[in-house]
Short mmCIF file of C-alpha atoms in Angstrom, two decimals:
data_model
loop_
_atom_site.label_atom_id
_atom_site.label_comp_id
_atom_site.label_asym_id
_atom_site.label_seq_id
_atom_site.Cartn_x
_atom_site.Cartn_y
_atom_site.Cartn_z
CA UNK A 49 0.00 0.00 0.00
CA UNK A 50 1.54 3.27 -1.15
CA UNK A 51 1.75 6.23 1.16
CA UNK A 52 -0.62 8.99 0.13
CA UNK A 53 0.77 11.02 -2.77
CA UNK A 54 -0.38 13.55 -5.35
CA UNK A 55 0.45 12.92 -9.00
CA UNK A 56 -0.72 14.64 -12.14
CA UNK A 57 -3.68 16.99 -12.26
CA UNK A 58 -4.86 18.67 -9.08
CA UNK A 59 -8.40 19.08 -10.41
CA UNK A 60 -10.72 16.93 -8.25
CA UNK A 61 -11.40 13.48 -9.74
CA UNK A 62 -9.28 14.21 -12.82
CA UNK A 63 -6.96 11.37 -11.80
CA UNK A 64 -7.63 7.93 -10.28
CA UNK A 65 -8.12 8.01 -6.50
CA UNK A 66 -4.70 6.53 -5.72
CA UNK A 67 -3.13 9.55 -7.45
CA UNK A 68 -5.16 12.05 -5.44
CA UNK A 69 -4.25 11.08 -1.92
CA UNK A 70 -6.15 7.84 -1.29
CA UNK A 71 -4.58 4.60 -0.12
CA UNK A 72 -4.99 1.52 -2.29
CA UNK A 73 -4.25 -2.19 -1.76
CA UNK A 74 -3.62 -2.70 -5.48
CA UNK A 75 -0.64 -0.50 -6.29
CA UNK A 76 2.98 -0.31 -5.16
CA UNK A 77 6.10 1.60 -6.08
CA UNK A 78 6.61 -0.38 -9.31
CA UNK A 79 3.11 0.57 -10.47
CA UNK A 80 3.86 4.24 -9.86
CA UNK A 81 7.13 4.09 -11.80
CA UNK A 82 5.30 2.41 -14.67
CA UNK A 83 2.69 5.17 -14.71
CA UNK A 84 5.41 7.80 -14.86
CA UNK A 85 6.99 5.97 -17.80
CA UNK A 86 3.67 5.72 -19.67
CA UNK A 87 2.79 9.35 -18.98
CA UNK A 88 6.13 10.52 -20.34
CA UNK A 89 5.50 8.71 -23.64
CA UNK A 90 2.01 10.16 -23.98
CA UNK A 91 3.14 13.68 -23.12
CA UNK A 92 6.02 13.59 -25.60
CA UNK A 93 4.80 11.42 -28.48
CA UNK A 94 0.99 11.60 -28.56
CA UNK A 95 -0.49 14.72 -26.98
CA UNK A 96 1.37 17.24 -29.18
CA UNK A 97 0.05 15.59 -32.35
CA UNK A 98 -3.40 14.12 -31.71
CA UNK A 99 -5.38 17.05 -33.11
CA UNK A 100 -3.34 17.04 -36.31
CA UNK A 101 -3.66 13.27 -36.71
CA UNK A 102 -7.37 13.25 -35.94
CA UNK A 103 -8.12 15.96 -38.49
CA UNK A 104 -5.94 14.19 -41.06
CA UNK A 105 -7.71 10.90 -40.31
CA UNK A 106 -4.45 8.99 -40.10
CA UNK A 107 -1.37 8.37 -37.99
CA UNK A 108 2.26 7.44 -38.82
CA UNK A 109 1.55 3.96 -37.46
CA UNK A 110 4.83 2.18 -38.23
CA UNK A 111 6.96 5.03 -36.85
CA UNK A 112 4.83 5.29 -33.71
CA UNK A 113 4.92 1.54 -33.10
CA UNK A 114 8.72 1.63 -33.23
CA UNK A 115 8.86 4.56 -30.83
CA UNK A 116 6.37 2.94 -28.46
CA UNK A 117 8.32 -0.31 -28.44
CA UNK A 118 11.63 1.49 -27.82
CA UNK A 119 9.99 3.32 -24.91
CA UNK A 120 8.97 0.01 -23.33
CA UNK A 121 5.28 0.69 -23.96
CA UNK A 122 4.25 -1.32 -27.02
CA UNK A 123 5.58 -4.71 -25.85
CA UNK A 124 4.75 -4.27 -22.17
CA UNK A 125 2.01 -6.89 -21.84
CA UNK A 126 3.47 -9.60 -24.10
CA UNK A 127 5.65 -12.64 -23.28
CA UNK A 128 9.40 -12.05 -23.19
CA UNK A 129 10.00 -15.04 -25.46
CA UNK A 130 8.39 -13.09 -28.30
CA UNK A 131 10.11 -9.79 -27.61
CA UNK A 132 7.78 -8.61 -24.87
CA UNK A 133 9.05 -5.99 -22.42
CA UNK A 134 7.09 -6.50 -19.16
CA UNK A 135 7.70 -3.58 -16.78
CA UNK A 136 9.86 -4.02 -13.69
CA UNK A 137 7.86 -5.63 -10.93
CA UNK A 138 4.99 -6.69 -13.20
CA UNK A 139 5.80 -10.39 -13.43
CA UNK A 140 4.98 -12.80 -10.64
CA UNK A 141 3.05 -15.88 -9.49
CA UNK A 142 -0.28 -14.42 -10.56
CA UNK A 143 -2.52 -14.53 -13.58
CA UNK A 144 -2.27 -11.95 -16.35
CA UNK A 145 -4.94 -10.42 -18.55
CA UNK A 146 -4.95 -13.65 -20.56
CA UNK A 147 -3.36 -16.98 -19.83
CA UNK A 148 -0.21 -16.66 -21.95
CA UNK A 149 0.96 -13.56 -20.07
CA UNK A 150 1.84 -13.28 -16.39
CA UNK A 151 1.94 -9.49 -16.29
CA UNK A 152 0.01 -8.03 -13.34
CA UNK A 153 -3.34 -6.78 -14.78
CA UNK A 154 -2.96 -3.53 -12.86
CA UNK A 155 0.04 -2.65 -15.06
CA UNK A 156 -2.26 -3.25 -18.02
CA UNK A 157 -4.86 -1.00 -16.38
CA UNK A 158 -2.32 1.78 -15.90
CA UNK A 159 -1.05 1.45 -19.49
CA UNK A 160 -4.46 1.98 -21.08
CA UNK A 161 -5.49 4.65 -18.58
CA UNK A 162 -2.40 6.67 -19.42
CA UNK A 163 -2.68 6.12 -23.19
CA UNK A 164 -6.26 7.38 -23.06
CA UNK A 165 -5.06 10.69 -21.64
CA UNK A 166 -4.40 11.68 -25.25
CA UNK A 167 -8.19 12.10 -25.52
CA UNK A 168 -8.38 10.58 -28.99
CA UNK A 169 -9.73 7.04 -29.15
CA UNK A 170 -9.14 6.91 -32.90
CA UNK A 171 -5.41 7.42 -32.42
CA UNK A 172 -5.27 4.54 -29.93
CA UNK A 173 -7.48 2.43 -32.21
CA UNK A 174 -5.10 2.95 -35.10
CA UNK A 175 -1.91 2.44 -33.11
CA UNK A 176 -2.41 0.00 -30.22
CA UNK A 177 -5.83 -1.66 -30.46
CA UNK A 178 -5.52 -3.81 -33.63
CA UNK A 179 -2.65 -5.99 -32.42
CA UNK A 180 -3.93 -5.91 -28.85
CA UNK A 181 -7.15 -7.68 -29.87
CA UNK A 182 -5.95 -9.54 -32.97
CA UNK A 183 -2.80 -11.20 -31.63
CA UNK A 184 -3.89 -12.86 -28.32
CA UNK A 185 -5.70 -15.82 -29.97
CA UNK A 186 -2.51 -16.63 -31.89
CA UNK A 187 -0.33 -16.36 -28.78
CA UNK A 188 -2.68 -18.42 -26.61
CA UNK A 189 -4.00 -21.03 -29.04
CA UNK A 190 -1.79 -20.92 -32.15
CA UNK A 191 0.67 -23.64 -33.11
CA UNK A 192 4.36 -23.17 -32.33
CA UNK A 193 5.07 -22.68 -36.04
CA UNK A 194 2.36 -20.00 -36.34
CA UNK A 195 3.59 -18.19 -33.25
CA UNK A 196 7.20 -18.30 -34.41
CA UNK A 197 6.30 -16.78 -37.77
CA UNK A 198 3.94 -14.04 -36.59
CA UNK A 199 4.07 -13.06 -32.94
CA UNK A 200 7.51 -11.46 -32.49
CA UNK A 201 7.06 -9.09 -35.43
CA UNK A 202 3.72 -7.93 -34.04
CA UNK A 203 4.94 -7.61 -30.44
CA UNK A 204 7.91 -5.45 -31.48
CA UNK A 205 5.77 -3.28 -33.77
CA UNK A 206 7.45 -4.33 -37.01
CA UNK A 207 4.06 -5.59 -38.22
CA UNK A 208 0.42 -5.29 -37.22
CA UNK A 209 -2.39 -7.79 -36.68
CA UNK A 210 -6.11 -6.99 -36.65
CA UNK A 211 -9.18 -8.93 -35.48
CA UNK A 212 -11.86 -9.61 -38.10
CA UNK A 213 -15.07 -10.89 -36.50
CA UNK A 214 -17.92 -8.46 -37.24
CA UNK A 215 -19.81 -8.85 -40.52
CA UNK A 216 -22.23 -6.70 -42.56
CA UNK A 217 -25.13 -8.93 -41.52
CA UNK A 218 -24.49 -8.67 -37.80
CA UNK A 219 -22.03 -7.66 -35.12
CA UNK A 220 -22.82 -8.83 -31.60
CA UNK A 221 -24.45 -12.07 -32.83
CA UNK A 222 -21.07 -13.71 -33.30
CA UNK A 223 -22.47 -17.22 -33.62
CA UNK A 224 -24.26 -16.29 -36.86
CA UNK A 225 -21.20 -15.42 -38.95
CA UNK A 226 -21.50 -16.09 -42.67
CA UNK A 227 -17.87 -15.95 -43.84
CA UNK A 228 -16.99 -19.50 -44.91
CA UNK A 229 -13.76 -21.50 -44.94
CA UNK A 230 -14.16 -24.67 -47.00
CA UNK A 231 -11.44 -27.29 -46.78
CA UNK A 232 -9.79 -28.28 -50.08
CA UNK A 233 -6.74 -30.48 -49.56
CA UNK A 234 -4.09 -28.52 -47.64
CA UNK A 235 -5.99 -25.23 -47.89
CA UNK A 236 -9.14 -23.50 -46.71
CA UNK A 237 -10.97 -21.47 -49.36
CA UNK A 238 -12.31 -18.36 -47.60
CA UNK A 239 -15.25 -16.31 -48.90
CA UNK A 240 -17.25 -13.57 -47.24
CA UNK A 241 -16.94 -10.08 -45.80
CA UNK A 242 -16.01 -8.35 -42.56
CA UNK A 243 -17.09 -4.83 -41.61
CA UNK A 244 -15.97 -2.14 -39.16
CA UNK A 245 -12.57 -3.81 -38.71
CA UNK A 246 -10.27 -1.60 -36.66
CA UNK A 247 -6.86 -1.07 -38.23
CA UNK A 248 -7.58 -3.31 -41.21
CA UNK A 249 -6.11 -0.95 -43.80
CA UNK A 250 -2.62 -1.24 -42.31
CA UNK A 251 -2.72 -4.82 -41.02
CA UNK A 252 -0.19 -7.42 -42.08
CA UNK A 253 -2.20 -10.24 -40.50
CA UNK A 254 -5.95 -10.77 -40.11
CA UNK A 255 -7.28 -12.99 -37.31
CA UNK A 256 -10.52 -14.05 -38.99
CA UNK A 257 -13.50 -15.88 -37.53
CA UNK A 258 -14.92 -18.17 -40.24
CA UNK A 259 -17.56 -20.85 -40.57
CA UNK A 260 -15.89 -24.21 -41.18
CA UNK A 261 -19.03 -26.18 -40.28
CA UNK A 262 -22.28 -26.33 -42.23
CA UNK A 263 -24.73 -23.45 -42.36
CA UNK A 264 -26.75 -24.63 -39.39
CA UNK A 265 -23.82 -25.45 -37.13
CA UNK A 266 -24.07 -22.21 -35.14
CA UNK A 267 -21.22 -21.31 -32.85
CA UNK A 268 -19.90 -24.89 -32.89
CA UNK A 269 -19.03 -24.50 -36.58
CA UNK A 270 -16.81 -21.41 -36.14
CA UNK A 271 -13.02 -21.51 -36.45
CA UNK A 272 -10.23 -18.94 -36.43
CA UNK A 273 -7.74 -18.56 -39.29
CA UNK A 274 -4.83 -16.22 -39.89
CA UNK A 275 -5.02 -14.53 -43.28
CA UNK A 276 -2.04 -12.56 -44.50
CA UNK A 277 -1.62 -9.34 -46.40
CA UNK A 278 -0.87 -10.08 -50.01
CA UNK A 279 -2.92 -13.26 -50.25
CA UNK A 280 -4.84 -13.07 -53.55
CA UNK A 281 -8.53 -12.34 -53.02
CA UNK A 282 -8.28 -10.04 -49.99
CA UNK A 283 -9.77 -6.62 -50.78
CA UNK A 284 -9.91 -3.75 -48.30
CA UNK A 285 -11.43 -0.29 -48.38
CA UNK A 286 -11.45 2.53 -45.87
CA UNK A 287 -14.76 3.36 -44.18
CA UNK A 288 -15.85 6.87 -43.20
CA UNK A 289 -16.84 6.93 -39.55
CA UNK A 290 -18.59 9.24 -37.10
CA UNK A 291 -15.65 9.18 -34.71
CA UNK A 292 -12.29 7.42 -34.44
CA UNK A 293 -11.18 9.23 -37.59
CA UNK A 294 -7.59 7.98 -37.33
CA UNK A 295 -8.58 4.33 -36.73
CA UNK A 296 -8.42 3.11 -40.33
CA UNK A 297 -11.75 1.32 -39.91
CA UNK A 298 -12.03 -1.13 -42.78
CA UNK A 299 -14.44 -3.14 -44.92
CA UNK A 300 -12.81 -6.41 -46.00
CA UNK A 301 -13.94 -8.81 -48.71
CA UNK A 302 -12.58 -12.34 -49.15
CA UNK A 303 -12.93 -13.78 -52.64
CA UNK A 304 -11.73 -17.39 -52.85
CA UNK A 305 -8.72 -16.72 -50.61
CA UNK A 306 -6.52 -19.81 -50.35
CA UNK A 307 -5.31 -20.16 -46.77
CA UNK A 308 -2.92 -22.97 -45.72
CA UNK A 309 -4.39 -25.28 -43.09
CA UNK A 310 -1.29 -24.47 -41.02
CA UNK A 311 -2.89 -21.03 -40.48
CA UNK A 312 -5.70 -22.53 -38.39
CA UNK A 313 -5.60 -21.12 -34.85
CA UNK A 314 -6.04 -23.90 -32.31
CA UNK A 315 -8.70 -26.47 -33.15
CA UNK A 316 -11.38 -26.41 -35.81
CA UNK A 317 -14.78 -25.57 -34.34
CA UNK A 318 -13.33 -23.73 -31.31
CA UNK A 319 -13.27 -20.24 -32.82
CA UNK A 320 -16.38 -19.01 -31.03
CA UNK A 321 -14.88 -19.93 -27.65
CA UNK A 322 -11.61 -18.19 -28.50
CA UNK A 323 -13.55 -15.08 -29.54
CA UNK A 324 -15.60 -14.96 -26.35
CA UNK A 325 -12.52 -15.29 -24.14
CA UNK A 326 -10.77 -12.62 -26.19
CA UNK A 327 -13.72 -10.27 -25.63
CA UNK A 328 -13.04 -10.03 -21.87
CA UNK A 329 -9.75 -8.23 -22.34
CA UNK A 330 -11.00 -6.16 -25.27
CA UNK A 331 -13.90 -4.91 -23.16
CA UNK A 332 -11.57 -4.22 -20.24
CA UNK A 333 -9.31 -2.11 -22.47
CA UNK A 334 -12.27 -0.19 -23.93
CA UNK A 335 -13.75 0.48 -20.49
CA UNK A 336 -10.48 1.75 -19.05
CA UNK A 337 -10.38 4.22 -21.93
CA UNK A 338 -13.99 5.26 -21.39
CA UNK A 339 -13.38 6.04 -17.73
CA UNK A 340 -10.36 8.18 -18.62
CA UNK A 341 -12.33 9.99 -21.34
CA UNK A 342 -14.99 10.70 -18.72
CA UNK A 343 -12.28 12.07 -16.40
CA UNK A 344 -11.06 14.32 -19.22
CA UNK A 345 -14.59 15.66 -19.64
CA UNK A 346 -14.82 16.31 -15.90
CA UNK A 347 -11.38 17.94 -15.71
CA UNK A 348 -12.02 20.14 -18.74
CA UNK A 349 -15.44 21.12 -17.35
CA UNK A 350 -14.15 22.13 -13.93
CA UNK A 351 -11.21 24.06 -15.37
CA UNK A 352 -13.47 25.90 -17.81
CA UNK A 353 -16.16 26.59 -15.21
CA UNK A 354 -13.57 28.12 -12.89
CA UNK A 355 -12.56 30.60 -15.61
CA UNK A 356 -15.95 31.37 -17.13
CA UNK A 357 -18.19 33.99 -15.49
CA UNK A 358 -21.95 34.26 -15.95
CA UNK A 359 -24.53 36.38 -14.14
CA UNK A 360 -21.85 37.99 -12.01
CA UNK A 361 -20.08 34.89 -10.70
CA UNK A 362 -17.97 31.97 -11.82
CA UNK A 363 -19.81 29.25 -13.67
CA UNK A 364 -18.58 26.69 -11.13
CA UNK A 365 -20.33 28.63 -8.36
CA UNK A 366 -23.78 28.02 -9.85
CA UNK A 367 -25.46 25.15 -8.01
CA UNK A 368 -26.79 23.58 -11.21
CA UNK A 369 -23.22 23.26 -12.52
CA UNK A 370 -21.95 21.86 -9.24
CA UNK A 371 -24.67 19.20 -9.39
CA UNK A 372 -23.44 18.17 -12.83
CA UNK A 373 -19.84 17.94 -11.63
CA UNK A 374 -20.79 15.92 -8.54
CA UNK A 375 -22.83 13.41 -10.54
CA UNK A 376 -20.04 12.99 -13.10
CA UNK A 377 -17.54 12.33 -10.30
CA UNK A 378 -19.85 9.87 -8.54
CA UNK A 379 -20.32 7.76 -11.63
CA UNK A 380 -16.64 7.87 -12.61
CA UNK A 381 -15.51 6.55 -9.23
CA UNK A 382 -18.03 3.70 -9.36
CA UNK A 383 -16.93 2.30 -12.74
CA UNK A 384 -13.26 2.81 -11.86
CA UNK A 385 -13.74 0.63 -8.77
CA UNK A 386 -15.52 -2.03 -10.87
CA UNK A 387 -12.52 -2.16 -13.18
CA UNK A 388 -10.15 -2.53 -10.25
CA UNK A 389 -12.26 -5.38 -8.89
CA UNK A 390 -12.22 -7.10 -12.30
CA UNK A 391 -8.43 -6.72 -12.53
CA UNK A 392 -8.03 -8.19 -9.05
CA UNK A 393 -10.22 -11.20 -9.86
CA UNK A 394 -8.14 -11.84 -13.00
CA UNK A 395 -4.93 -11.54 -11.00
CA UNK A 396 -6.24 -14.09 -8.49
CA UNK A 397 -6.96 -16.58 -11.27
CA UNK A 398 -10.75 -16.49 -11.59
CA UNK A 399 -11.48 -18.19 -14.97
CA UNK A 400 -12.48 -16.04 -17.95
CA UNK A 401 -15.73 -17.98 -18.25
CA UNK A 402 -16.77 -16.78 -14.79
CA UNK A 403 -15.84 -13.14 -15.46
CA UNK A 404 -17.51 -12.65 -18.83
CA UNK A 405 -20.84 -11.44 -17.45
CA UNK A 406 -19.21 -9.11 -14.91
CA UNK A 407 -16.94 -7.58 -17.55
CA UNK A 408 -19.87 -7.15 -19.94
CA UNK A 409 -21.80 -5.25 -17.26
CA UNK A 410 -18.74 -3.14 -16.51
CA UNK A 411 -18.40 -2.18 -20.18
CA UNK A 412 -22.07 -1.16 -20.30
CA UNK A 413 -21.45 1.01 -17.27
CA UNK A 414 -18.40 2.51 -18.95
CA UNK A 415 -20.16 3.53 -22.15
CA UNK A 416 -23.15 4.97 -20.28
CA UNK A 417 -20.69 6.86 -18.07
CA UNK A 418 -18.78 8.25 -21.04
CA UNK A 419 -21.99 9.33 -22.77
CA UNK A 420 -23.33 11.01 -19.63
CA UNK A 421 -20.10 12.87 -18.85
CA UNK A 422 -19.50 14.15 -22.36
CA UNK A 423 -23.09 15.36 -22.56
CA UNK A 424 -22.80 17.22 -19.27
CA UNK A 425 -19.41 18.62 -20.29
CA UNK A 426 -20.95 19.86 -23.54
CA UNK A 427 -23.68 21.65 -21.59
CA UNK A 428 -21.11 23.28 -19.35
CA UNK A 429 -19.02 24.42 -22.33
CA UNK A 430 -22.06 25.55 -24.29
CA UNK A 431 -21.29 26.56 -27.86
CA UNK A 432 -17.59 25.93 -27.36
CA UNK A 433 -18.22 22.18 -27.40
CA UNK A 434 -19.83 22.43 -30.84
CA UNK A 435 -16.58 23.41 -32.57
CA UNK A 436 -13.53 21.31 -33.36
CA UNK A 437 -11.16 23.88 -31.93
CA UNK A 438 -10.61 26.01 -28.88
CA UNK A 439 -11.50 25.27 -25.28
CA UNK A 440 -14.15 22.65 -26.05
CA UNK A 441 -12.26 20.80 -28.78
CA UNK A 442 -11.43 17.71 -26.72
CA UNK A 443 -15.01 17.40 -25.52
CA UNK A 444 -16.30 17.65 -29.10
CA UNK A 445 -14.00 14.84 -30.24
CA UNK A 446 -14.94 12.58 -27.33
CA UNK A 447 -18.62 13.14 -28.12
CA UNK A 448 -18.05 11.81 -31.64
CA UNK A 449 -16.51 8.67 -30.16
CA UNK A 450 -19.35 7.71 -27.81
CA UNK A 451 -21.22 5.48 -30.26
CA UNK A 452 -18.27 3.33 -31.28
CA UNK A 453 -17.50 2.67 -27.63
CA UNK A 454 -21.13 1.81 -26.81
CA UNK A 455 -21.42 -0.56 -29.80
CA UNK A 456 -17.90 -1.84 -30.50
CA UNK A 457 -16.67 -4.89 -28.60
CA UNK A 458 -20.29 -5.96 -28.01
CA UNK A 459 -23.12 -3.43 -27.87
CA UNK A 460 -24.77 -2.33 -24.62
CA UNK A 461 -27.83 -4.38 -25.45
#
């Protein structure tokens, strides 16, 4: 348990409670050093450029991956045998965010909380998210040959891997996928389409959920394959999105793509299970970001309301504004504590199958929190939150990103 300390913003509730003077049983000195390291990277490499990248709708992904890896950030939650760079003090006799990694989940929590301080989910979606959700099934369930050929390049940032599950006909109903993989000798012939695939335009590898069983086989007929950039028959196009402008969200079509059977991840017919287990960590990562985006909205609102004067007094001194701030803070602290509880259960070894429902509820809470806080922040900023510049610019961008967070990774419903 760390002694009480102040770190970062002094605005109330702008930082997690352990950074604003509260004791915590979850964090020690190594966690604090890791947060300092992550914050330095964000302050130097992301924050100065996010507005430019967001407006341009793109990021220098390869360059940023190299910088992030060199800074000890990009490979932090991956196994050392594949080039991973777990932070000092993060490895131990506990369970990590998924079974192939023994990194303390609270280091993972800190990583994504700090990355989200850039206030641009699209930048994170284009840089960190694709490999973070596309690579774990290969690391956990892939053959040794598949791991040897793919994992190290993705962990070190030399290449990128995206997850391709969602289809035009449905997103959250994963068991009803229509993309087929028909066995012909030593190959699968893949046909179908995937939609809203994060980072697909720049991916070198595609972790694709396909139907290897017959049409009525449901989730038991789903398998995971690795498709590779350059395979004939893979066609990608960029999609225009409401938010996440720098995410390179992609529509992918597969037209008789010949995929070696060696590219099967794990066992045939187990793809649905692999996808469901993978969702736990994806939803954790998204929710950590949503809580930080909510904190940004609260911090920006308080700072603005302290400066702004209306009807002869500061905006923050109006009771109606103070009510908004108090309710934002109350909800933020609640979801933050849920995330800490989830991370602790993972660390103690509670199986993924027992945590799926809890994590799903936590993600719902996170997206409702983000939507509430950005709405209230917009009301506090007034017209300033309607423009993509000036004091309300960060709030405006976060507002555009609410829907993808509420729907992506499994919708609230």
